[in-house]
Every structure is written in C-alpha cells, then in structure tokens.
mmCIF file with all atom_site columns, C-alpha atoms in Angstrom:
data_model
loop_
_atom_site.group_PDB
_atom_site.id
_atom_site.type_symbol
_atom_site.label_atom_id
_atom_site.label_alt_id
_atom_site.label_comp_id
_atom_site.label_asym_id
_atom_site.label_entity_id
_atom_site.label_seq_id
_atom_site.pdbx_PDB_ins_code
_atom_site.Cartn_x
_atom_site.Cartn_y
_atom_site.Cartn_z
_atom_site.occupancy
_atom_site.B_iso_or_equiv
_atom_site.pdbx_formal_charge
_atom_site.auth_seq_id
_atom_site.auth_comp_id
_atom_site.auth_asym_id
_atom_site.auth_atom_id
_atom_site.pdbx_PDB_model_num
ATOM 1   C CA . MET G 1 1   ? 0.000   0.000   0.000   1.00 74.00 ? 18  MET G CA 1
ATOM 2   C CA . VAL G 1 2   ? 2.124   2.846   -1.297  1.00 80.00 ? 19  VAL G CA 1
ATOM 3   C CA . LEU G 1 3   ? 1.910   6.066   -3.290  1.00 79.00 ? 20  LEU G CA 1
ATOM 4   C CA . TYR G 1 4   ? 4.398   6.429   -6.141  1.00 76.00 ? 21  TYR G CA 1
ATOM 5   C CA . PHE G 1 5   ? 5.617   9.739   -7.554  1.00 70.00 ? 22  PHE G CA 1
ATOM 6   C CA . LEU G 1 6   ? 6.449   9.929   -11.257 1.00 66.00 ? 23  LEU G CA 1
ATOM 7   C CA . LYS G 1 7   ? 7.816   12.903  -13.158 1.00 59.00 ? 24  LYS G CA 1
ATOM 8   C CA . ASP G 1 8   ? 6.186   11.695  -16.372 1.00 58.00 ? 25  ASP G CA 1
ATOM 9   C CA . GLU G 1 9   ? 3.055   9.534   -16.329 1.00 58.00 ? 26  GLU G CA 1
ATOM 10  C CA . THR G 1 10  ? 3.798   8.234   -19.835 1.00 56.00 ? 27  THR G CA 1
ATOM 11  C CA . ARG G 1 11  ? 7.093   6.636   -18.762 1.00 58.00 ? 28  ARG G CA 1
ATOM 12  C CA . VAL G 1 12  ? 7.307   4.396   -15.718 1.00 56.00 ? 29  VAL G CA 1
ATOM 13  C CA . GLU G 1 13  ? 11.016  4.127   -14.997 1.00 58.00 ? 30  GLU G CA 1
ATOM 14  C CA . ALA G 1 14  ? 12.698  3.351   -11.711 1.00 54.00 ? 31  ALA G CA 1
ATOM 15  C CA . SER G 1 15  ? 15.222  6.141   -12.293 1.00 53.00 ? 32  SER G CA 1
ATOM 16  C CA . GLY G 1 16  ? 12.426  8.710   -12.522 1.00 51.00 ? 33  GLY G CA 1
ATOM 17  C CA . MET G 1 17  ? 10.651  7.641   -9.332  1.00 58.00 ? 34  MET G CA 1
ATOM 18  C CA . GLU G 1 18  ? 10.972  9.265   -5.971  1.00 67.00 ? 35  GLU G CA 1
ATOM 19  C CA . GLU G 1 19  ? 10.790  7.283   -2.757  1.00 76.00 ? 36  GLU G CA 1
ATOM 20  C CA . PRO G 1 20  ? 7.225   5.920   -2.399  1.00 83.00 ? 37  PRO G CA 1
ATOM 21  C CA . ILE G 1 21  ? 5.111   6.722   0.640   1.00 87.00 ? 38  ILE G CA 1
ATOM 22  C CA . GLY G 1 22  ? 3.529   3.887   2.601   1.00 88.00 ? 39  GLY G CA 1
ATOM 23  C CA . VAL G 1 23  ? -0.136  4.462   3.445   1.00 90.00 ? 40  VAL G CA 1
ATOM 24  C CA . HIS G 1 24  ? -0.596  1.621   5.949   1.00 93.00 ? 41  HIS G CA 1
ATOM 25  C CA . HIS G 1 25  ? -1.965  3.100   9.192   1.00 95.00 ? 42  HIS G CA 1
ATOM 26  C CA . ALA G 1 26  ? -1.897  6.532   7.531   1.00 94.00 ? 43  ALA G CA 1
ATOM 27  C CA . LEU G 1 27  ? -4.419  9.334   7.894   1.00 96.00 ? 44  LEU G CA 1
ATOM 28  C CA . ALA G 1 28  ? -5.219  11.946  5.258   1.00 95.00 ? 45  ALA G CA 1
ATOM 29  C CA . GLU G 1 29  ? -6.927  15.166  6.352   1.00 94.00 ? 46  GLU G CA 1
ATOM 30  C CA . ARG G 1 30  ? -7.527  18.676  5.104   1.00 94.00 ? 47  ARG G CA 1
ATOM 31  C CA . ALA G 1 31  ? -4.499  20.826  5.984   1.00 92.00 ? 48  ALA G CA 1
ATOM 32  C CA . SER G 1 32  ? -6.599  23.319  7.931   1.00 89.00 ? 49  SER G CA 1
ATOM 33  C CA . LYS G 1 33  ? -3.561  25.107  9.415   1.00 89.00 ? 50  LYS G CA 1
ATOM 34  C CA . TYR G 1 34  ? -1.913  25.649  6.022   1.00 89.00 ? 51  TYR G CA 1
ATOM 35  C CA . ASN G 1 35  ? -3.337  28.747  4.328   1.00 88.00 ? 52  ASN G CA 1
ATOM 36  C CA . LYS G 1 36  ? -0.729  29.679  1.717   1.00 90.00 ? 53  LYS G CA 1
ATOM 37  C CA . ARG G 1 37  ? -2.413  27.704  -1.073  1.00 91.00 ? 54  ARG G CA 1
ATOM 38  C CA . PRO G 1 38  ? -5.923  26.293  -1.581  1.00 92.00 ? 55  PRO G CA 1
ATOM 39  C CA . HIS G 1 39  ? -7.031  22.646  -1.687  1.00 92.00 ? 56  HIS G CA 1
ATOM 40  C CA . VAL G 1 40  ? -4.102  21.309  0.342   1.00 93.00 ? 57  VAL G CA 1
ATOM 41  C CA . PHE G 1 41  ? -4.374  18.120  2.368   1.00 95.00 ? 58  PHE G CA 1
ATOM 42  C CA . ARG G 1 42  ? -1.892  16.501  4.716   1.00 94.00 ? 59  ARG G CA 1
ATOM 43  C CA . LEU G 1 43  ? -0.928  12.840  4.842   1.00 95.00 ? 60  LEU G CA 1
ATOM 44  C CA . GLN G 1 44  ? 0.521   11.558  8.106   1.00 95.00 ? 61  GLN G CA 1
ATOM 45  C CA . THR G 1 45  ? 2.204   8.174   7.793   1.00 93.00 ? 62  THR G CA 1
ATOM 46  C CA . ALA G 1 46  ? 2.657   5.353   10.296  1.00 92.00 ? 63  ALA G CA 1
ATOM 47  C CA . ASP G 1 47  ? 6.057   6.738   11.335  1.00 91.00 ? 64  ASP G CA 1
ATOM 48  C CA . TRP G 1 48  ? 4.516   10.216  11.782  1.00 92.00 ? 65  TRP G CA 1
ATOM 49  C CA . ARG G 1 49  ? 6.066   11.834  8.746   1.00 92.00 ? 66  ARG G CA 1
ATOM 50  C CA . VAL G 1 50  ? 3.791   14.519  7.280   1.00 93.00 ? 67  VAL G CA 1
ATOM 51  C CA . PHE G 1 51  ? 3.416   15.297  3.570   1.00 92.00 ? 68  PHE G CA 1
ATOM 52  C CA . LEU G 1 52  ? 1.409   18.136  2.030   1.00 92.00 ? 69  LEU G CA 1
ATOM 53  C CA . PHE G 1 53  ? -0.387  17.712  -1.296  1.00 91.00 ? 70  PHE G CA 1
ATOM 54  C CA . GLN G 1 54  ? -2.195  20.342  -3.331  1.00 91.00 ? 71  GLN G CA 1
ATOM 55  C CA . ALA G 1 55  ? -5.136  19.186  -5.442  1.00 91.00 ? 72  ALA G CA 1
ATOM 56  C CA . LEU G 1 56  ? -6.721  21.044  -8.339  1.00 90.00 ? 73  LEU G CA 1
ATOM 57  C CA . SER G 1 57  ? -10.079 21.532  -6.603  1.00 91.00 ? 74  SER G CA 1
ATOM 58  C CA . ALA G 1 58  ? -11.883 20.947  -3.318  1.00 91.00 ? 75  ALA G CA 1
ATOM 59  C CA . GLU G 1 59  ? -13.661 17.943  -4.850  1.00 90.00 ? 76  GLU G CA 1
ATOM 60  C CA . GLU G 1 60  ? -10.402 16.333  -5.959  1.00 91.00 ? 77  GLU G CA 1
ATOM 61  C CA . MET G 1 61  ? -8.833  16.987  -2.565  1.00 92.00 ? 78  MET G CA 1
ATOM 62  C CA . SER G 1 62  ? -11.788 15.334  -0.841  1.00 91.00 ? 79  SER G CA 1
ATOM 63  C CA . SER G 1 63  ? -11.569 12.360  -3.193  1.00 90.00 ? 80  SER G CA 1
ATOM 64  C CA . TRP G 1 64  ? -7.885  11.782  -2.446  1.00 92.00 ? 81  TRP G CA 1
ATOM 65  C CA . ILE G 1 65  ? -8.572  12.012  1.292   1.00 94.00 ? 82  ILE G CA 1
ATOM 66  C CA . SER G 1 66  ? -11.462 9.547   1.157   1.00 92.00 ? 83  SER G CA 1
ATOM 67  C CA . ARG G 1 67  ? -9.713  6.949   -0.985  1.00 91.00 ? 84  ARG G CA 1
ATOM 68  C CA . ILE G 1 68  ? -6.390  7.036   0.845   1.00 93.00 ? 85  ILE G CA 1
ATOM 69  C CA . ASN G 1 69  ? -8.168  6.608   4.171   1.00 95.00 ? 86  ASN G CA 1
ATOM 70  C CA . LEU G 1 70  ? -10.365 3.815   2.794   1.00 93.00 ? 87  LEU G CA 1
ATOM 71  C CA . VAL G 1 71  ? -7.337  1.825   1.604   1.00 93.00 ? 88  VAL G CA 1
ATOM 72  C CA . ALA G 1 72  ? -5.621  2.355   4.966   1.00 94.00 ? 89  ALA G CA 1
ATOM 73  C CA . ALA G 1 73  ? -8.772  1.293   6.832   1.00 94.00 ? 90  ALA G CA 1
ATOM 74  C CA . MET G 1 74  ? -9.288  -1.847  4.738   1.00 92.00 ? 91  MET G CA 1
ATOM 75  C CA . PHE G 1 75  ? -5.754  -3.219  4.692   1.00 93.00 ? 92  PHE G CA 1
ATOM 76  C CA . SER G 1 76  ? -3.852  -1.977  7.787   1.00 92.00 ? 93  SER G CA 1
ATOM 77  C CA . SER G 1 77  ? -2.946  -4.861  10.088  1.00 90.00 ? 94  SER G CA 1
ATOM 78  C CA . PRO G 1 78  ? -3.552  -4.666  13.862  1.00 86.00 ? 95  PRO G CA 1
ATOM 79  C CA . PRO G 1 79  ? -0.801  -2.874  15.820  1.00 85.00 ? 96  PRO G CA 1
ATOM 80  C CA . PHE G 1 80  ? 1.878   -4.845  17.622  1.00 79.00 ? 97  PHE G CA 1
ATOM 81  C CA . PRO G 1 81  ? 1.579   -5.101  21.429  1.00 72.00 ? 98  PRO G CA 1
ATOM 82  C CA . ALA G 1 82  ? 3.232   -2.248  23.290  1.00 67.00 ? 99  ALA G CA 1
ATOM 83  C CA . ALA G 1 83  ? 6.763   -2.856  24.504  1.00 65.00 ? 100 ALA G CA 1
ATOM 84  C CA . VAL G 1 84  ? 7.216   -3.617  28.201  1.00 64.00 ? 101 VAL G CA 1
ATOM 85  C CA . GLY G 1 85  ? 10.112  -2.071  30.094  1.00 59.00 ? 102 GLY G CA 1
ATOM 86  C CA . SER G 1 86  ? 11.152  -0.385  33.300  1.00 55.00 ? 103 SER G CA 1
ATOM 87  C CA . GLN G 1 87  ? 11.589  3.059   31.743  1.00 61.00 ? 104 GLN G CA 1
ATOM 88  C CA . ARG G 1 88  ? 8.739   5.553   31.983  1.00 67.00 ? 105 ARG G CA 1
ATOM 89  C CA . LYS G 1 89  ? 9.666   7.244   28.722  1.00 76.00 ? 106 LYS G CA 1
ATOM 90  C CA . PHE G 1 90  ? 6.806   7.163   26.226  1.00 79.00 ? 107 PHE G CA 1
ATOM 91  C CA . ILE G 1 91  ? 7.621   5.513   22.893  1.00 82.00 ? 108 ILE G CA 1
ATOM 92  C CA . ARG G 1 92  ? 5.136   5.130   20.058  1.00 85.00 ? 109 ARG G CA 1
ATOM 93  C CA . PRO G 1 93  ? 4.614   1.479   19.092  1.00 83.00 ? 110 PRO G CA 1
ATOM 94  C CA . ILE G 1 94  ? 5.809   0.193   15.720  1.00 84.00 ? 111 ILE G CA 1
ATOM 95  C CA . LEU G 1 95  ? 2.970   -0.445  13.276  1.00 89.00 ? 112 LEU G CA 1
ATOM 96  C CA . PRO G 1 96  ? 3.119   -3.467  10.934  1.00 88.00 ? 113 PRO G CA 1
ATOM 97  C CA . THR G 1 97  ? 3.452   -2.973  7.188   1.00 86.00 ? 114 THR G CA 1
ATOM 98  C CA . ALA G 1 98  ? 1.970   -6.356  6.213   1.00 86.00 ? 115 ALA G CA 1
ATOM 99  C CA . GLN G 1 99  ? -1.398  -6.238  4.484   1.00 88.00 ? 116 GLN G CA 1
ATOM 100 C CA . CYS G 1 100 ? -4.333  -7.366  6.605   1.00 88.00 ? 117 CYS G CA 1
ATOM 101 C CA . ARG G 1 101 ? -6.346  -10.384 5.391   1.00 88.00 ? 118 ARG G CA 1
ATOM 102 C CA . ASN G 1 102 ? -9.515  -9.678  7.383   1.00 90.00 ? 119 ASN G CA 1
ATOM 103 C CA . SER G 1 103 ? -12.893 -9.298  5.734   1.00 91.00 ? 120 SER G CA 1
ATOM 104 C CA . LEU G 1 104 ? -14.526 -5.866  5.803   1.00 90.00 ? 121 LEU G CA 1
ATOM 105 C CA . GLU G 1 105 ? -16.757 -6.924  8.697   1.00 92.00 ? 122 GLU G CA 1
ATOM 106 C CA . GLU G 1 106 ? -13.820 -8.265  10.710  1.00 93.00 ? 123 GLU G CA 1
ATOM 107 C CA . GLN G 1 107 ? -11.729 -5.201  9.964   1.00 93.00 ? 124 GLN G CA 1
ATOM 108 C CA . HIS G 1 108 ? -14.575 -2.901  11.009  1.00 94.00 ? 125 HIS G CA 1
ATOM 109 C CA . GLN G 1 109 ? -14.988 -4.744  14.307  1.00 94.00 ? 126 GLN G CA 1
ATOM 110 C CA . ALA G 1 110 ? -11.239 -4.677  14.963  1.00 93.00 ? 127 ALA G CA 1
ATOM 111 C CA . HIS G 1 111 ? -11.067 -0.929  14.340  1.00 94.00 ? 128 HIS G CA 1
ATOM 112 C CA . GLU G 1 112 ? -13.994 -0.356  16.698  1.00 95.00 ? 129 GLU G CA 1
ATOM 113 C CA . VAL G 1 113 ? -12.123 -2.222  19.439  1.00 94.00 ? 130 VAL G CA 1
ATOM 114 C CA . TRP G 1 114 ? -9.026  -0.086  18.927  1.00 93.00 ? 131 TRP G CA 1
ATOM 115 C CA . MET G 1 115 ? -11.109 3.095   18.759  1.00 95.00 ? 132 MET G CA 1
ATOM 116 C CA . ASP G 1 116 ? -12.696 2.302   22.133  1.00 95.00 ? 133 ASP G CA 1
ATOM 117 C CA . LYS G 1 117 ? -9.310  1.329   23.570  1.00 94.00 ? 134 LYS G CA 1
ATOM 118 C CA . PHE G 1 118 ? -7.673  4.620   22.643  1.00 94.00 ? 135 PHE G CA 1
ATOM 119 C CA . SER G 1 119 ? -10.712 6.573   23.815  1.00 95.00 ? 136 SER G CA 1
ATOM 120 C CA . ASP G 1 120 ? -10.504 4.903   27.239  1.00 95.00 ? 137 ASP G CA 1
ATOM 121 C CA . GLU G 1 121 ? -6.733  5.408   27.447  1.00 93.00 ? 138 GLU G CA 1
ATOM 122 C CA . LEU G 1 122 ? -7.107  9.075   26.545  1.00 94.00 ? 139 LEU G CA 1
ATOM 123 C CA . GLY G 1 123 ? -9.724  9.600   29.254  1.00 94.00 ? 140 GLY G CA 1
ATOM 124 C CA . GLU G 1 124 ? -7.524  7.874   31.829  1.00 93.00 ? 141 GLU G CA 1
ATOM 125 C CA . HIS G 1 125 ? -4.498  9.872   30.708  1.00 92.00 ? 142 HIS G CA 1
ATOM 126 C CA . GLN G 1 126 ? -6.337  13.187  31.037  1.00 91.00 ? 143 GLN G CA 1
ATOM 127 C CA . ARG G 1 127 ? -7.547  12.285  34.533  1.00 91.00 ? 144 ARG G CA 1
ATOM 128 C CA . ASN G 1 128 ? -3.962  11.812  35.705  1.00 87.00 ? 145 ASN G CA 1
ATOM 129 C CA . LEU G 1 129 ? -2.513  15.243  35.102  1.00 84.00 ? 146 LEU G CA 1
ATOM 130 C CA . PRO G 1 130 ? 1.158   15.711  35.988  1.00 81.00 ? 147 PRO G CA 1
ATOM 131 C CA . ASP G 1 131 ? 2.220   18.137  38.674  1.00 77.00 ? 148 ASP G CA 1
ATOM 132 C CA . LYS G 1 132 ? 2.821   21.510  37.009  1.00 74.00 ? 149 LYS G CA 1
ATOM 133 C CA . ARG G 1 133 ? 5.713   22.025  39.395  1.00 74.00 ? 150 ARG G CA 1
ATOM 134 C CA . GLY G 1 134 ? 7.226   18.708  38.350  1.00 69.00 ? 151 GLY G CA 1
ATOM 135 C CA . ARG G 1 135 ? 10.168  18.097  36.077  1.00 77.00 ? 152 ARG G CA 1
ATOM 136 C CA . GLY G 1 136 ? 10.007  19.401  32.537  1.00 79.00 ? 153 GLY G CA 1
ATOM 137 C CA . ARG G 1 137 ? 10.681  15.917  31.186  1.00 82.00 ? 154 ARG G CA 1
ATOM 138 C CA . ASP G 1 138 ? 7.556   14.551  32.885  1.00 82.00 ? 155 ASP G CA 1
ATOM 139 C CA . LEU G 1 139 ? 5.426   17.327  31.408  1.00 86.00 ? 156 LEU G CA 1
ATOM 140 C CA . GLU G 1 140 ? 6.866   16.670  27.958  1.00 87.00 ? 157 GLU G CA 1
ATOM 141 C CA . GLU G 1 141 ? 6.187   12.932  28.262  1.00 87.00 ? 158 GLU G CA 1
ATOM 142 C CA . TYR G 1 142 ? 2.596   13.692  29.217  1.00 89.00 ? 159 TYR G CA 1
ATOM 143 C CA . ARG G 1 143 ? 2.181   16.005  26.225  1.00 90.00 ? 160 ARG G CA 1
ATOM 144 C CA . LEU G 1 144 ? 3.660   13.498  23.766  1.00 91.00 ? 161 LEU G CA 1
ATOM 145 C CA . LYS G 1 145 ? 1.443   10.662  24.949  1.00 91.00 ? 162 LYS G CA 1
ATOM 146 C CA . LYS G 1 146 ? -1.666  12.870  24.872  1.00 93.00 ? 163 LYS G CA 1
ATOM 147 C CA . GLU G 1 147 ? -0.866  13.944  21.311  1.00 94.00 ? 164 GLU G CA 1
ATOM 148 C CA . TYR G 1 148 ? -0.418  10.303  20.308  1.00 94.00 ? 165 TYR G CA 1
ATOM 149 C CA . LEU G 1 149 ? -3.689  9.147   21.908  1.00 94.00 ? 166 LEU G CA 1
ATOM 150 C CA . LEU G 1 150 ? -5.680  12.002  20.355  1.00 96.00 ? 167 LEU G CA 1
ATOM 151 C CA . TYR G 1 151 ? -4.308  11.200  16.909  1.00 95.00 ? 168 TYR G CA 1
ATOM 152 C CA . GLU G 1 152 ? -4.905  7.443   17.171  1.00 94.00 ? 169 GLU G CA 1
ATOM 153 C CA . LYS G 1 153 ? -8.452  7.992   18.426  1.00 95.00 ? 170 LYS G CA 1
ATOM 154 C CA . ARG G 1 154 ? -9.177  10.303  15.478  1.00 95.00 ? 171 ARG G CA 1
ATOM 155 C CA . ARG G 1 155 ? -7.559  7.892   13.007  1.00 95.00 ? 172 ARG G CA 1
ATOM 156 C CA . TYR G 1 156 ? -9.619  4.906   14.122  1.00 95.00 ? 173 TYR G CA 1
ATOM 157 C CA . GLU G 1 157 ? -12.805 6.978   14.234  1.00 95.00 ? 174 GLU G CA 1
ATOM 158 C CA . THR G 1 158 ? -12.182 7.866   10.587  1.00 95.00 ? 175 THR G CA 1
ATOM 159 C CA . TYR G 1 159 ? -11.519 4.233   9.667   1.00 95.00 ? 176 TYR G CA 1
ATOM 160 C CA . VAL G 1 160 ? -14.704 3.051   11.401  1.00 94.00 ? 177 VAL G CA 1
ATOM 161 C CA . LYS G 1 161 ? -16.896 5.652   9.667   1.00 93.00 ? 178 LYS G CA 1
ATOM 162 C CA . LEU G 1 162 ? -15.485 4.852   6.238   1.00 92.00 ? 179 LEU G CA 1
ATOM 163 C CA . LEU G 1 163 ? -15.893 1.097   6.645   1.00 92.00 ? 180 LEU G CA 1
ATOM 164 C CA . GLU G 1 164 ? -19.444 1.557   7.931   1.00 91.00 ? 181 GLU G CA 1
ATOM 165 C CA . ALA G 1 165 ? -20.276 3.510   4.783   1.00 88.00 ? 182 ALA G CA 1
ATOM 166 C CA . ARG G 1 166 ? -18.561 0.874   2.640   1.00 87.00 ? 183 ARG G CA 1
ATOM 167 C CA . LEU G 1 167 ? -20.440 -1.985  4.313   1.00 88.00 ? 184 LEU G CA 1
ATOM 168 C CA . CYS G 1 168 ? -23.785 -0.209  3.960   1.00 85.00 ? 185 CYS G CA 1
ATOM 169 C CA . GLY G 1 169 ? -23.155 0.289   0.251   1.00 76.00 ? 186 GLY G CA 1
ATOM 170 C CA . GLY G 1 170 ? -22.523 -3.385  -0.429  1.00 72.00 ? 187 GLY G CA 1
ATOM 171 C CA . SER G 1 171 ? -20.974 -3.913  -3.856  1.00 67.00 ? 188 SER G CA 1
ATOM 172 C CA . GLU G 1 172 ? -21.626 -0.402  -5.134  1.00 68.00 ? 189 GLU G CA 1
ATOM 173 C CA . GLU G 1 173 ? -18.978 1.405   -7.170  1.00 75.00 ? 190 GLU G CA 1
ATOM 174 C CA . LEU G 1 174 ? -16.504 3.693   -5.429  1.00 76.00 ? 191 LEU G CA 1
ATOM 175 C CA . GLU G 1 175 ? -18.054 6.721   -7.122  1.00 77.00 ? 192 GLU G CA 1
ATOM 176 C CA . GLN G 1 176 ? -21.422 5.927   -5.524  1.00 74.00 ? 193 GLN G CA 1
ATOM 177 C CA . TRP G 1 177 ? -19.778 5.288   -2.169  1.00 77.00 ? 194 TRP G CA 1
ATOM 178 C CA . GLU G 1 178 ? -17.994 8.642   -2.352  1.00 78.00 ? 195 GLU G CA 1
ATOM 179 C CA . ALA G 1 179 ? -21.186 10.471  -3.309  1.00 75.00 ? 196 ALA G CA 1
ATOM 180 C CA . ARG G 1 180 ? -22.916 9.174   -0.162  1.00 71.00 ? 197 ARG G CA 1
ATOM 181 C CA . LEU G 1 181 ? -20.142 10.439  2.101   1.00 76.00 ? 198 LEU G CA 1
ATOM 182 C CA . GLY G 1 182 ? -20.995 14.099  1.577   1.00 68.00 ? 199 GLY G CA 1
ATOM 183 C CA . GLY G 1 183 ? -19.253 17.145  0.148   1.00 57.00 ? 200 GLY G CA 1
ATOM 184 C CA . PRO G 1 184 ? -15.768 18.618  0.515   1.00 57.00 ? 201 PRO G CA 1
ATOM 185 C CA . ASP G 1 185 ? -16.772 20.376  3.750   1.00 56.00 ? 202 ASP G CA 1
ATOM 186 C CA . SER G 1 186 ? -16.596 17.024  5.552   1.00 54.00 ? 203 SER G CA 1
ATOM 187 C CA . ALA G 1 187 ? -13.027 16.342  4.409   1.00 52.00 ? 204 ALA G CA 1
ATOM 188 C CA . ASP G 1 188 ? -11.667 17.374  7.814   1.00 51.00 ? 205 ASP G CA 1
ATOM 189 C CA . GLU G 1 189 ? -12.915 14.019  9.064   1.00 48.00 ? 206 GLU G CA 1
ATOM 190 C CA . GLY G 1 190 ? -11.399 12.134  6.166   1.00 45.00 ? 207 GLY G CA 1
ATOM 191 C CA . LEU G 1 191 ? -14.844 11.788  4.625   1.00 52.00 ? 208 LEU G CA 1
ATOM 192 C CA . GLY G 1 192 ? -16.833 13.374  1.904   1.00 40.00 ? 209 GLY G CA 1
ATOM 193 C CA . LEU G 1 193 ? -16.713 13.757  -1.851  1.00 35.00 ? 210 LEU G CA 1
ATOM 194 C CA . THR G 1 194 ? -18.679 15.284  -4.644  1.00 34.00 ? 211 THR G CA 1
ATOM 195 C CA . LYS G 1 195 ? -17.583 13.431  -7.768  1.00 36.00 ? 212 LYS G CA 1
ATOM 196 C CA . SER G 1 196 ? -15.885 15.416  -10.506 1.00 34.00 ? 213 SER G CA 1
ATOM 197 C CA . HIS G 1 197 ? -13.861 14.595  -13.616 1.00 34.00 ? 214 HIS G CA 1
ATOM 198 C CA . SER G 1 198 ? -10.651 15.445  -11.786 1.00 37.00 ? 215 SER G CA 1
ATOM 199 C CA . SER G 1 199 ? -11.239 12.983  -8.959  1.00 39.00 ? 216 SER G CA 1
ATOM 200 C CA . PRO G 1 200 ? -8.582  10.246  -8.760  1.00 46.00 ? 217 PRO G CA 1
ATOM 201 C CA . SER G 1 201 ? -9.549  6.741   -9.771  1.00 42.00 ? 218 SER G CA 1
ATOM 202 C CA . LEU G 1 202 ? -8.490  3.368   -8.444  1.00 42.00 ? 219 LEU G CA 1
ATOM 203 C CA . ASN G 1 203 ? -9.210  1.731   -11.797 1.00 41.00 ? 220 ASN G CA 1
ATOM 204 C CA . LEU G 1 204 ? -6.302  0.744   -13.994 1.00 33.00 ? 221 LEU G CA 1
ATOM 205 C CA . ASP G 1 205 ? -7.558  2.223   -17.250 1.00 40.00 ? 222 ASP G CA 1
ATOM 206 C CA . PRO G 1 206 ? -7.817  6.008   -16.667 1.00 41.00 ? 223 PRO G CA 1
ATOM 207 C CA . PRO G 1 207 ? -4.587  7.959   -16.066 1.00 39.00 ? 224 PRO G CA 1
ATOM 208 C CA . PRO G 1 208 ? -4.059  9.241   -12.513 1.00 42.00 ? 225 PRO G CA 1
ATOM 209 C CA . ALA G 1 209 ? -4.919  12.804  -11.616 1.00 47.00 ? 226 ALA G CA 1
ATOM 210 C CA . GLY G 1 210 ? -2.106  15.293  -11.205 1.00 47.00 ? 227 GLY G CA 1
ATOM 211 C CA . VAL G 1 211 ? -1.508  17.039  -7.934  1.00 49.00 ? 228 VAL G CA 1
ATOM 212 C CA . LYS G 1 212 ? 1.108   19.451  -6.714  1.00 49.00 ? 229 LYS G CA 1
ATOM 213 C CA . VAL G 1 213 ? 3.329   17.930  -4.061  1.00 47.00 ? 230 VAL G CA 1
ATOM 214 C CA . LYS G 1 214 ? 5.064   19.891  -1.329  1.00 48.00 ? 231 LYS G CA 1
ATOM 215 C CA . ARG G 1 215 ? 7.367   17.791  0.842   1.00 46.00 ? 232 ARG G CA 1
ATOM 216 C CA . ASN G 1 216 ? 8.229   20.809  2.923   1.00 45.00 ? 233 ASN G CA 1
ATOM 217 C CA . ILE G 1 217 ? 6.440   24.118  3.240   1.00 41.00 ? 234 ILE G CA 1
ATOM 218 C CA . SER G 1 218 ? 9.663   26.006  2.625   1.00 39.00 ? 235 SER G CA 1
ATOM 219 C CA . GLU G 1 219 ? 10.481  24.142  -0.584  1.00 38.00 ? 236 GLU G CA 1
ATOM 220 C CA . ARG G 1 220 ? 9.766   25.434  -4.038  1.00 39.00 ? 237 ARG G CA 1
ATOM 221 C CA . ARG G 1 221 ? 6.501   24.109  -5.443  1.00 41.00 ? 238 ARG G CA 1
ATOM 222 C CA . THR G 1 222 ? 6.879   21.186  -7.816  1.00 40.00 ? 239 THR G CA 1
ATOM 223 C CA . VAL G 1 223 ? 4.421   19.178  -9.854  1.00 40.00 ? 240 VAL G CA 1
ATOM 224 C CA . ARG G 1 224 ? 4.211   15.399  -9.557  1.00 45.00 ? 241 ARG G CA 1
ATOM 225 C CA . LYS G 1 225 ? 1.895   12.639  -10.664 1.00 43.00 ? 242 LYS G CA 1
ATOM 226 C CA . ILE G 1 226 ? 0.612   10.518  -7.809  1.00 50.00 ? 243 ILE G CA 1
ATOM 227 C CA . ILE G 1 227 ? -0.125  6.941   -8.791  1.00 44.00 ? 244 ILE G CA 1
ATOM 228 C CA . PRO G 1 228 ? -1.728  4.884   -6.010  1.00 47.00 ? 245 PRO G CA 1
ATOM 229 C CA . LYS G 1 229 ? -0.607  1.267   -5.956  1.00 47.00 ? 246 LYS G CA 1
ATOM 230 C CA . ARG G 1 230 ? -3.530  -0.649  -7.365  1.00 44.00 ? 247 ARG G CA 1
ATOM 231 C CA . ASN G 1 231 ? -5.330  -3.263  -5.342  1.00 45.00 ? 248 ASN G CA 1
ATOM 232 C CA . LYS G 1 232 ? -7.439  -5.785  -7.193  1.00 40.00 ? 249 LYS G CA 1
ATOM 233 C CA . GLN G 1 233 ? -9.927  -6.008  -4.355  1.00 47.00 ? 250 GLN G CA 1
ATOM 234 C CA . LEU G 1 234 ? -10.993 -2.411  -4.974  1.00 48.00 ? 251 LEU G CA 1
ATOM 235 C CA . LEU G 1 235 ? -11.655 -2.857  -8.705  1.00 39.00 ? 252 LEU G CA 1
#
C-alpha cells in the first residue's frame, strides 16, 4: 500500500521515481492550518512523517482524502503489542506494514475495538494530570502521549466511519460510495466527496490525476503525478 511519484506519467522508470510513501496506518486530512495555497491536504504516515499535497479543486482533494483513508482502513494490520520495560519514557509502538487479510466486517470490528481502547486510554491519561511544578521531562512525556492518543483515536474513528459507509453500500462502485459520504466540507474528518472529472480513480484504465506535491512548506513548489498502488480487491 504505497503512493508512487512519477515525473512523467507516460514513462514508468525506476530512475524517474521518488521514494514511495507507505499508506498503511496513515491518515489523510484537510491541511486546515496551512493557508498559503488552496485545496491542500496533509498525509501523516505510520512513522509520523507529514506530507502536504495540493489538489486542483476541493472535490479532488476530498476524493484523495477519502480513498487514501479507505485503503488504509481496509488493509492496515492490527498494531503490535506495546513494549514492556522499566523506563517511563513514552515511545510510540511500531505499526506493521503487512497487508491485513480480514474481511470488511472483521476489519470494522477490529477498528472499533481499537477506537474504544484509545478513547478509554485518553480519558484515563487526562484524569492523571502531571504536577505543574514537576520536572520538565515529565510534562513533555505527558504532552507526547496525549498527542499520540488524540491522533490514534481520530484515526480509528475515521476508519470506522469509512468502513461503515462501505459496508452499507454493499458492492456499489466507489463513485457511488464517495457520493454518499458528503461534500468537501466534511473532508476534515477524512470523509466526503462530490464526484468530478478530476477525482482520482483506483481503476487501472484512466490515467491518474495530477496534484502538486510539497514535501516541505519552505520548498519550491513542484508538480508530480501521484499513482496509487492498485489493489485488485478495490476494482
């Protein structure tokens, strides 16, 4: 489950490819804090790298968000158990890259379990506030863990909502599934799409849509073609 970047969509050559981005356990959202350019969404990967992408329209941006999150929700394997040690330092667990073999129903149930787990952990974490007069390291550890729990809770909530919509739609086409999610205004939750000609497709026949990729806000804007790795189960 990766995104490839090609300088020329007519020639697929290894020398012209940039490093692909894994989308397992990833979360795509509208980049609400980035106001320099319109129709920008952020993609946060399993190792917490963040990439910014600029789409051609709000509809295309919403389509990329919905489809990236759907693939991540359908095929991300369950997290590994947390490491056990004597140190109190908070360390984010490593997330597996292997593709999950669960059915949609099983995957939906598994995500619900993890969503409830992170919700409970977040509530417990917020009830045990550190002493403000304590060491700076303890306060920083508390902040890092809270940030992690908030993100994981939001990620699994997005996965659950998308899989619920997918299960309700049965064998309907992705375009119909996207249309039922809503408009671009709901893209902050990883949902929503109004279909347009510029929306990306997971089919093999049409060429992929072009988007402007910004790996760093300070970098000069460049244009890339994003080609999602195809998955036969989505065709």
